[in-house]
Amino acid sequence: MKRCFRIDERDNVATMLTDASQEVVEVVGAADYPTVEVRGQAPLAHKVALREIPAGGRVIKFGVAIGVATKDILPGEWVHLHNCRSQVDERSSKFEDGIESGSEANYA
Amino acid sequence: MPESNLGFLRQDGRKGIRNYVLVIYTVECASHVAMEIARSEPDTHVIGFPGCYDNAYAIRLMLALARHPNAGAVLAVGLGCEYTQPAMIAEAVRNSGRPAEWFYIQESGGTTASIAKGKAAVQAMRKAISASVPRVPVTLADLTIGSECGGSDGTSGLAGNPVTGRFFDFLVDAGGTAIFEETVEMIGLRETMINRAATPEAAIQLSHAYDKAVRYCQSVKQYSISPGNFAGGLTTIEEKSMGAFSKSGSRPIQGVIRVSERPPRPGLWLLDSVPDDHFMQFGYTNPNDSEGVLDLISAGAQIVIFVTGRGSVIGSPVAPLVKLTGNSRTFERMRDDMDFDAGRVLTGEISLDGAAAELRDLIVRIAAGAQTRPEQLGHREFFIPYKHQDTPGLEAGCHA
């Protein structure tokens, strides 16, 4: 079975150790979840949700919030730029010129 | 370490693991002559500053490298009309107990005559230091090791940096010195960093370094995350920050040093390489990996560990660079360039502690003279820019 790696017991995402597509993968590391079913595609070294993360909820990796969900994320879903944003930097997640944002970044 | 592992004792008590002749050019106009002098000369490395006008930061950096424990002798080569004075570099090196020579190309008959003159000087000094420098045993307690990461991907934070961090724990526990850097890659981690401070003074230094890094990021409206990082699975600066911060290991942080400053005592230290905002504007912090590596070497690191996910081919002058990747695919794809595959912790082939112990053994072999991959391939990239940093420690005269 393919594997993903969960760093900390508080994490709600795990990191893919291979590419996976619509299949059940083993969770290793700090693994309270024995398996997770990957929905759609999840490439090597990218994150999958281990449980539901509602829009506005914190994406937790290394035991700390590494971003905020911008839409509801289902268990097994790929977590990346399309559904997660930085808490401290409006611009980097889009890699655009930031002109449209118009507000100061929030340094938590 | 085995008894046969003999280093090179310098007058300031530090021990080199290499005994290089450095050719230092003092303006871009002298760089070709310097490179040609060093070409085909064994144990001879080139560094230099391209600027014609004064920059105290760059001069401090070159003086720190010229008196680095791995440097045995120096030839300083100038064109003749630049601000940086090769004679003053040579004098500082001689005062440190090392042989040094200098000349101006304008006064030495131009390119061909200068190359011949420089080669003769390098050969004579190399012969002198191979006979005269005392050889002494080197242990982990004598080593200062830097760590830097570049071309990060999702495995850097999972395996590459954690294995390096665990090795740093071993090094600090053995009485050695460990230095990590890249404060602009620690955005979002203020409390996490301060909680690791060894002393109240260290906590103040860490909070100042962090706050300056945030001001820098606000000022330039840019954070250190790139399309390559996104492609590799990193989504936000906080995620990359945690991955980068994990290369510091878990021991208390003794304090913050600046570029060209030596840690005043062993233990774990943070190197702040961000320019100061006291005048005009920030300018740029490390514009590429090679500058970050050289900054760690300027603080006295005899070896630097470079952690990469997507792969890197750089090396460094003055101190060997060890290439470590947490991505076993990268290790296979760029086998000639990679020294260590930390990706094995992700397959369960080896534990984090087991990998860190292997890394320690590799560092010991390199300290004993084994060549790293970049050394074998002849990579010696470096970058010394114009920059401004306050260095109260250096002004107080307590660092070299």
Short mmCIF file of N, CA, C and O in Angstrom, two decimals, chain A residues 11-106:
data_model
loop_
_atom_site.label_atom_id
_atom_site.label_comp_id
_atom_site.label_asym_id
_atom_site.label_seq_id
_atom_site.Cartn_x
_atom_site.Cartn_y
_atom_site.Cartn_z
N ASP A 11 -1.57 17.02 13.93
CA ASP A 11 -1.73 17.40 12.52
C ASP A 11 -3.05 16.90 11.93
O ASP A 11 -3.45 15.76 12.20
N ASN A 12 -3.71 17.74 11.11
CA ASN A 12 -4.89 17.28 10.37
C ASN A 12 -4.59 17.07 8.89
O ASN A 12 -5.50 16.86 8.09
N VAL A 13 -3.29 17.15 8.53
CA VAL A 13 -2.85 16.78 7.19
C VAL A 13 -1.65 15.84 7.31
O VAL A 13 -0.95 15.82 8.32
N ALA A 14 -1.45 15.05 6.26
CA ALA A 14 -0.26 14.20 6.16
C ALA A 14 0.37 14.47 4.80
O ALA A 14 -0.28 14.99 3.90
N THR A 15 1.66 14.11 4.67
CA THR A 15 2.41 14.40 3.44
C THR A 15 2.59 13.13 2.63
O THR A 15 3.03 12.11 3.16
N MET A 16 2.26 13.19 1.35
CA MET A 16 2.34 12.01 0.48
C MET A 16 3.79 11.60 0.27
O MET A 16 4.65 12.44 -0.01
N LEU A 17 4.07 10.31 0.38
CA LEU A 17 5.41 9.79 0.12
C LEU A 17 5.53 9.20 -1.28
O LEU A 17 6.61 8.79 -1.71
N THR A 18 4.41 9.11 -1.98
CA THR A 18 4.40 8.76 -3.41
C THR A 18 3.25 9.55 -4.04
O THR A 18 2.44 10.15 -3.33
N ASP A 19 3.18 9.53 -5.36
CA ASP A 19 1.97 10.01 -6.02
C ASP A 19 0.85 9.03 -5.72
O ASP A 19 1.09 7.82 -5.63
N ALA A 20 -0.38 9.55 -5.54
CA ALA A 20 -1.52 8.64 -5.34
C ALA A 20 -2.74 9.23 -6.05
O ALA A 20 -2.83 10.45 -6.26
N SER A 21 -3.66 8.37 -6.43
CA SER A 21 -4.84 8.81 -7.16
C SER A 21 -6.00 7.88 -6.80
O SER A 21 -5.96 6.68 -7.12
N GLN A 22 -6.99 8.43 -6.12
CA GLN A 22 -8.23 7.71 -5.81
C GLN A 22 -7.95 6.31 -5.28
O GLN A 22 -8.38 5.31 -5.84
N GLU A 23 -7.20 6.27 -4.16
CA GLU A 23 -6.88 4.96 -3.57
C GLU A 23 -6.65 5.14 -2.06
O GLU A 23 -6.39 6.24 -1.59
N VAL A 24 -6.74 4.04 -1.37
CA VAL A 24 -6.50 4.05 0.07
C VAL A 24 -5.00 3.97 0.33
O VAL A 24 -4.32 3.12 -0.25
N VAL A 25 -4.46 4.91 1.14
CA VAL A 25 -3.02 4.89 1.46
C VAL A 25 -2.83 4.78 2.97
O VAL A 25 -3.68 5.21 3.76
N GLU A 26 -1.70 4.20 3.36
CA GLU A 26 -1.37 4.01 4.76
C GLU A 26 -0.83 5.32 5.34
O GLU A 26 -0.06 6.02 4.68
N VAL A 27 -1.22 5.64 6.58
CA VAL A 27 -0.68 6.82 7.26
C VAL A 27 0.41 6.33 8.22
O VAL A 27 0.13 5.50 9.10
N VAL A 28 1.67 6.81 8.04
CA VAL A 28 2.77 6.43 8.94
C VAL A 28 3.25 7.67 9.70
O VAL A 28 2.79 8.78 9.45
N GLY A 29 4.21 7.47 10.62
CA GLY A 29 4.65 8.57 11.48
C GLY A 29 3.75 8.64 12.70
O GLY A 29 3.44 7.62 13.32
N ALA A 30 3.30 9.85 13.06
CA ALA A 30 2.38 10.03 14.20
C ALA A 30 0.97 9.68 13.71
O ALA A 30 0.18 10.56 13.38
N ALA A 31 0.68 8.39 13.62
CA ALA A 31 -0.47 7.92 12.85
C ALA A 31 -1.61 7.42 13.73
O ALA A 31 -1.67 6.26 14.11
N ASP A 32 -2.55 8.31 14.08
CA ASP A 32 -3.78 7.88 14.73
C ASP A 32 -4.77 7.36 13.70
O ASP A 32 -5.72 6.66 14.03
N TYR A 33 -4.57 7.78 12.47
CA TYR A 33 -5.44 7.35 11.37
C TYR A 33 -4.68 6.26 10.62
O TYR A 33 -3.65 6.55 10.02
N PRO A 34 -5.14 4.99 10.65
CA PRO A 34 -4.36 3.96 9.97
C PRO A 34 -4.30 4.15 8.45
O PRO A 34 -3.27 3.91 7.84
N THR A 35 -5.40 4.62 7.89
CA THR A 35 -5.42 4.83 6.44
C THR A 35 -6.22 6.09 6.11
O THR A 35 -6.99 6.58 6.94
N VAL A 36 -6.04 6.57 4.90
CA VAL A 36 -6.88 7.64 4.38
C VAL A 36 -7.14 7.35 2.90
O VAL A 36 -6.26 6.84 2.20
N GLU A 37 -8.38 7.63 2.45
CA GLU A 37 -8.69 7.40 1.04
C GLU A 37 -8.50 8.70 0.26
O GLU A 37 -9.20 9.69 0.50
N VAL A 38 -7.50 8.69 -0.62
CA VAL A 38 -7.18 9.89 -1.40
C VAL A 38 -8.27 10.13 -2.44
O VAL A 38 -8.60 9.24 -3.21
N ARG A 39 -8.83 11.35 -2.41
CA ARG A 39 -9.83 11.74 -3.42
C ARG A 39 -9.11 12.48 -4.54
O ARG A 39 -8.39 13.42 -4.27
N GLY A 40 -9.31 12.11 -5.78
CA GLY A 40 -8.63 12.77 -6.89
C GLY A 40 -7.14 12.47 -6.84
O GLY A 40 -6.72 11.40 -6.40
N GLN A 41 -6.35 13.48 -7.22
CA GLN A 41 -4.90 13.30 -7.30
C GLN A 41 -4.23 13.88 -6.05
O GLN A 41 -4.68 14.88 -5.51
N ALA A 42 -3.14 13.26 -5.63
CA ALA A 42 -2.28 13.83 -4.58
C ALA A 42 -0.84 13.48 -4.93
O ALA A 42 -0.45 12.32 -4.84
N PRO A 43 -0.03 14.49 -5.37
CA PRO A 43 1.34 14.19 -5.80
C PRO A 43 2.30 13.97 -4.62
O PRO A 43 2.02 14.41 -3.50
N LEU A 44 3.42 13.36 -4.92
CA LEU A 44 4.51 13.18 -3.94
C LEU A 44 4.82 14.49 -3.23
O LEU A 44 4.94 15.53 -3.88
N ALA A 45 4.97 14.42 -1.90
CA ALA A 45 5.41 15.55 -1.07
C ALA A 45 4.32 16.61 -0.88
O ALA A 45 4.55 17.60 -0.20
N HIS A 46 3.16 16.40 -1.46
CA HIS A 46 2.04 17.31 -1.21
C HIS A 46 1.19 16.76 -0.05
O HIS A 46 1.37 15.63 0.38
N LYS A 47 0.26 17.59 0.43
CA LYS A 47 -0.52 17.26 1.62
C LYS A 47 -1.91 16.72 1.26
O LYS A 47 -2.53 17.17 0.30
N VAL A 48 -2.38 15.76 2.08
CA VAL A 48 -3.78 15.35 2.03
C VAL A 48 -4.41 15.57 3.40
O VAL A 48 -3.75 15.42 4.44
N ALA A 49 -5.70 15.94 3.39
CA ALA A 49 -6.42 16.13 4.66
C ALA A 49 -6.71 14.76 5.27
O ALA A 49 -7.08 13.81 4.58
N LEU A 50 -6.54 14.67 6.61
CA LEU A 50 -6.85 13.42 7.31
C LEU A 50 -8.27 13.44 7.85
O LEU A 50 -8.84 12.40 8.15
N ARG A 51 -8.82 14.65 8.04
CA ARG A 51 -10.21 14.78 8.44
C ARG A 51 -10.78 16.04 7.82
O ARG A 51 -10.04 16.81 7.18
N GLU A 52 -12.06 16.26 8.02
CA GLU A 52 -12.70 17.42 7.41
C GLU A 52 -12.14 18.71 8.01
O GLU A 52 -11.97 18.81 9.23
N ILE A 53 -11.83 19.66 7.15
CA ILE A 53 -11.39 20.99 7.61
C ILE A 53 -12.36 22.01 7.01
O ILE A 53 -12.39 22.19 5.79
N PRO A 54 -13.18 22.67 7.84
CA PRO A 54 -14.15 23.61 7.29
C PRO A 54 -13.47 24.87 6.77
O PRO A 54 -12.36 25.21 7.21
N ALA A 55 -14.12 25.57 5.85
CA ALA A 55 -13.59 26.85 5.37
C ALA A 55 -13.31 27.75 6.56
O ALA A 55 -14.15 27.88 7.47
N GLY A 56 -12.15 28.37 6.61
CA GLY A 56 -11.74 29.20 7.74
C GLY A 56 -11.03 28.43 8.83
O GLY A 56 -10.45 29.01 9.74
N GLY A 57 -11.04 27.10 8.75
CA GLY A 57 -10.38 26.28 9.75
C GLY A 57 -8.87 26.23 9.53
O GLY A 57 -8.38 26.54 8.43
N ARG A 58 -8.15 25.87 10.57
CA ARG A 58 -6.69 25.87 10.50
C ARG A 58 -6.17 24.56 9.91
O ARG A 58 -6.62 23.48 10.30
N VAL A 59 -5.23 24.67 8.99
CA VAL A 59 -4.53 23.51 8.46
C VAL A 59 -3.29 23.31 9.34
O VAL A 59 -2.46 24.21 9.45
N ILE A 60 -3.23 22.13 10.00
CA ILE A 60 -2.19 21.93 11.02
C ILE A 60 -1.18 20.89 10.57
O ILE A 60 -1.54 19.77 10.20
N LYS A 61 0.12 21.30 10.58
CA LYS A 61 1.24 20.43 10.24
C LYS A 61 2.41 20.82 11.14
O LYS A 61 2.53 22.00 11.48
N PHE A 62 3.25 19.93 11.55
CA PHE A 62 4.32 20.18 12.54
C PHE A 62 3.68 20.55 13.89
O PHE A 62 4.33 21.16 14.73
N GLY A 63 2.37 20.29 14.08
CA GLY A 63 1.71 20.66 15.32
C GLY A 63 1.30 22.12 15.39
O GLY A 63 0.80 22.57 16.42
N VAL A 64 1.50 22.89 14.31
CA VAL A 64 1.11 24.31 14.30
C VAL A 64 0.30 24.62 13.05
O VAL A 64 0.34 23.88 12.08
N ALA A 65 -0.45 25.74 13.11
CA ALA A 65 -1.22 26.15 11.94
C ALA A 65 -0.27 26.65 10.87
O ALA A 65 0.46 27.62 11.09
N ILE A 66 -0.29 26.00 9.73
CA ILE A 66 0.57 26.44 8.62
C ILE A 66 -0.26 27.17 7.56
O ILE A 66 0.29 27.62 6.55
N GLY A 67 -1.57 27.31 7.79
CA GLY A 67 -2.42 28.03 6.85
C GLY A 67 -3.88 27.89 7.25
O GLY A 67 -4.21 27.26 8.27
N VAL A 68 -4.74 28.53 6.46
CA VAL A 68 -6.18 28.54 6.72
C VAL A 68 -6.90 28.00 5.49
O VAL A 68 -6.56 28.38 4.35
N ALA A 69 -7.91 27.14 5.71
CA ALA A 69 -8.69 26.60 4.59
C ALA A 69 -9.53 27.71 3.97
O ALA A 69 -10.17 28.49 4.69
N THR A 70 -9.51 27.81 2.65
CA THR A 70 -10.30 28.84 1.97
C THR A 70 -11.64 28.28 1.48
O THR A 70 -12.48 29.01 0.99
N LYS A 71 -11.81 26.97 1.58
CA LYS A 71 -13.09 26.33 1.32
C LYS A 71 -13.16 25.05 2.14
O LYS A 71 -12.14 24.64 2.72
N ASP A 72 -14.32 24.44 2.21
CA ASP A 72 -14.43 23.20 2.97
C ASP A 72 -13.55 22.13 2.32
O ASP A 72 -13.59 21.93 1.10
N ILE A 73 -12.78 21.44 3.16
CA ILE A 73 -11.88 20.40 2.65
C ILE A 73 -12.33 19.06 3.23
O ILE A 73 -12.54 18.94 4.44
N LEU A 74 -12.49 18.08 2.37
CA LEU A 74 -12.96 16.75 2.79
C LEU A 74 -11.77 15.86 3.13
O LEU A 74 -10.66 16.06 2.61
N PRO A 75 -11.99 14.85 3.98
CA PRO A 75 -10.91 13.89 4.27
C PRO A 75 -10.41 13.26 2.96
O PRO A 75 -11.21 12.91 2.09
N GLY A 76 -9.08 13.16 2.83
CA GLY A 76 -8.49 12.55 1.64
C GLY A 76 -8.26 13.52 0.50
O GLY A 76 -7.67 13.17 -0.52
N GLU A 77 -8.71 14.80 0.69
CA GLU A 77 -8.56 15.76 -0.39
C GLU A 77 -7.15 16.38 -0.37
O GLU A 77 -6.58 16.61 0.69
N TRP A 78 -6.61 16.63 -1.56
CA TRP A 78 -5.34 17.33 -1.73
C TRP A 78 -5.48 18.74 -1.14
O TRP A 78 -6.44 19.45 -1.45
N VAL A 79 -4.52 19.15 -0.29
CA VAL A 79 -4.53 20.49 0.32
C VAL A 79 -3.37 21.28 -0.28
O VAL A 79 -2.21 20.91 -0.13
N HIS A 80 -3.71 22.36 -0.99
CA HIS A 80 -2.64 23.18 -1.59
C HIS A 80 -3.21 24.56 -1.90
O HIS A 80 -4.19 24.99 -1.28
N LEU A 81 -2.63 25.26 -2.87
CA LEU A 81 -2.95 26.66 -3.12
C LEU A 81 -4.43 26.87 -3.44
O LEU A 81 -4.97 27.96 -3.19
N HIS A 82 -5.12 25.86 -3.96
CA HIS A 82 -6.52 26.00 -4.39
C HIS A 82 -7.49 26.01 -3.21
O HIS A 82 -8.64 26.39 -3.38
N ASN A 83 -7.04 25.56 -2.03
CA ASN A 83 -7.98 25.51 -0.89
C ASN A 83 -7.33 25.90 0.43
O ASN A 83 -7.92 25.70 1.50
N CYS A 84 -6.12 26.49 0.39
CA CYS A 84 -5.41 26.86 1.62
C CYS A 84 -4.61 28.12 1.36
O CYS A 84 -4.00 28.26 0.29
N ARG A 85 -4.64 29.05 2.34
CA ARG A 85 -3.85 30.28 2.17
C ARG A 85 -3.02 30.54 3.42
O ARG A 85 -3.34 30.07 4.52
N SER A 86 -1.98 31.35 3.25
CA SER A 86 -1.12 31.75 4.36
C SER A 86 -1.88 32.64 5.33
O SER A 86 -2.78 33.39 4.94
N GLN A 87 -1.50 32.59 6.62
CA GLN A 87 -2.07 33.51 7.61
C GLN A 87 -1.31 34.82 7.68
O GLN A 87 -1.80 35.80 8.24
N VAL A 88 -0.08 34.85 7.17
CA VAL A 88 0.75 36.04 7.34
C VAL A 88 1.06 36.75 6.02
O VAL A 88 1.58 37.85 6.03
N ASP A 89 0.76 36.14 4.90
CA ASP A 89 1.22 36.70 3.64
C ASP A 89 0.15 36.48 2.58
O ASP A 89 -0.11 35.38 2.16
N GLU A 90 -0.45 37.57 2.14
CA GLU A 90 -1.51 37.46 1.14
C GLU A 90 -0.96 37.13 -0.24
O GLU A 90 -1.65 36.59 -1.08
N ARG A 91 0.27 37.50 -0.47
CA ARG A 91 0.77 37.49 -1.83
C ARG A 91 1.42 36.17 -2.24
O ARG A 91 1.23 35.69 -3.35
N SER A 92 2.19 35.57 -1.31
CA SER A 92 3.06 34.48 -1.75
C SER A 92 2.27 33.29 -2.25
O SER A 92 2.70 32.59 -3.16
N SER A 93 1.08 33.05 -1.69
CA SER A 93 0.34 31.86 -2.09
C SER A 93 -0.15 31.96 -3.52
O SER A 93 -0.50 30.97 -4.14
N LYS A 94 -0.22 33.18 -4.06
CA LYS A 94 -0.71 33.34 -5.43
C LYS A 94 0.43 33.64 -6.41
O LYS A 94 0.32 33.41 -7.57
N PHE A 95 1.51 34.18 -5.87
CA PHE A 95 2.65 34.58 -6.68
C PHE A 95 2.23 35.54 -7.79
O PHE A 95 2.58 35.41 -8.95
N GLU A 96 1.37 36.50 -7.40
CA GLU A 96 0.98 37.56 -8.32
C GLU A 96 1.51 38.88 -7.75
O GLU A 96 2.17 38.90 -6.72
N ASP A 97 1.18 39.98 -8.39
CA ASP A 97 1.77 41.23 -7.95
C ASP A 97 1.07 41.81 -6.73
O ASP A 97 1.56 42.75 -6.12
N GLY A 98 -0.06 41.26 -6.32
CA GLY A 98 -0.69 41.67 -5.07
C GLY A 98 -1.45 42.97 -5.17
O GLY A 98 -1.99 43.45 -4.18
N ILE A 99 -1.53 43.56 -6.36
CA ILE A 99 -2.16 44.88 -6.51
C ILE A 99 -3.64 44.83 -6.10
O ILE A 99 -4.15 45.74 -5.48
N GLU A 100 -4.27 43.72 -6.42
CA GLU A 100 -5.71 43.63 -6.17
C GLU A 100 -6.06 43.48 -4.69
O GLU A 100 -7.19 43.72 -4.31
N SER A 101 -5.09 43.12 -3.86
CA SER A 101 -5.43 42.80 -2.46
C SER A 101 -5.80 44.05 -1.67
O SER A 101 -6.75 44.05 -0.91
N GLY A 102 -5.05 45.14 -1.85
CA GLY A 102 -5.41 46.43 -1.29
C GLY A 102 -5.34 46.56 0.22
O GLY A 102 -5.52 47.62 0.76
N SER A 103 -5.05 45.49 0.94
CA SER A 103 -4.99 45.60 2.40
C SER A 103 -3.64 45.11 2.90
O SER A 103 -2.94 44.37 2.22
N GLU A 104 -3.29 45.53 4.10
CA GLU A 104 -2.00 45.14 4.67
C GLU A 104 -2.05 43.67 5.09
O GLU A 104 -3.08 43.18 5.54
N ALA A 105 -0.93 43.00 4.92
CA ALA A 105 -0.86 41.63 5.40
C ALA A 105 -0.98 41.61 6.93
O ALA A 105 -0.59 42.55 7.60
N ASN A 106 -1.54 40.56 7.45
CA ASN A 106 -1.73 40.44 8.89
C ASN A 106 -0.63 39.56 9.48
O ASN A 106 -0.54 38.38 9.18
#
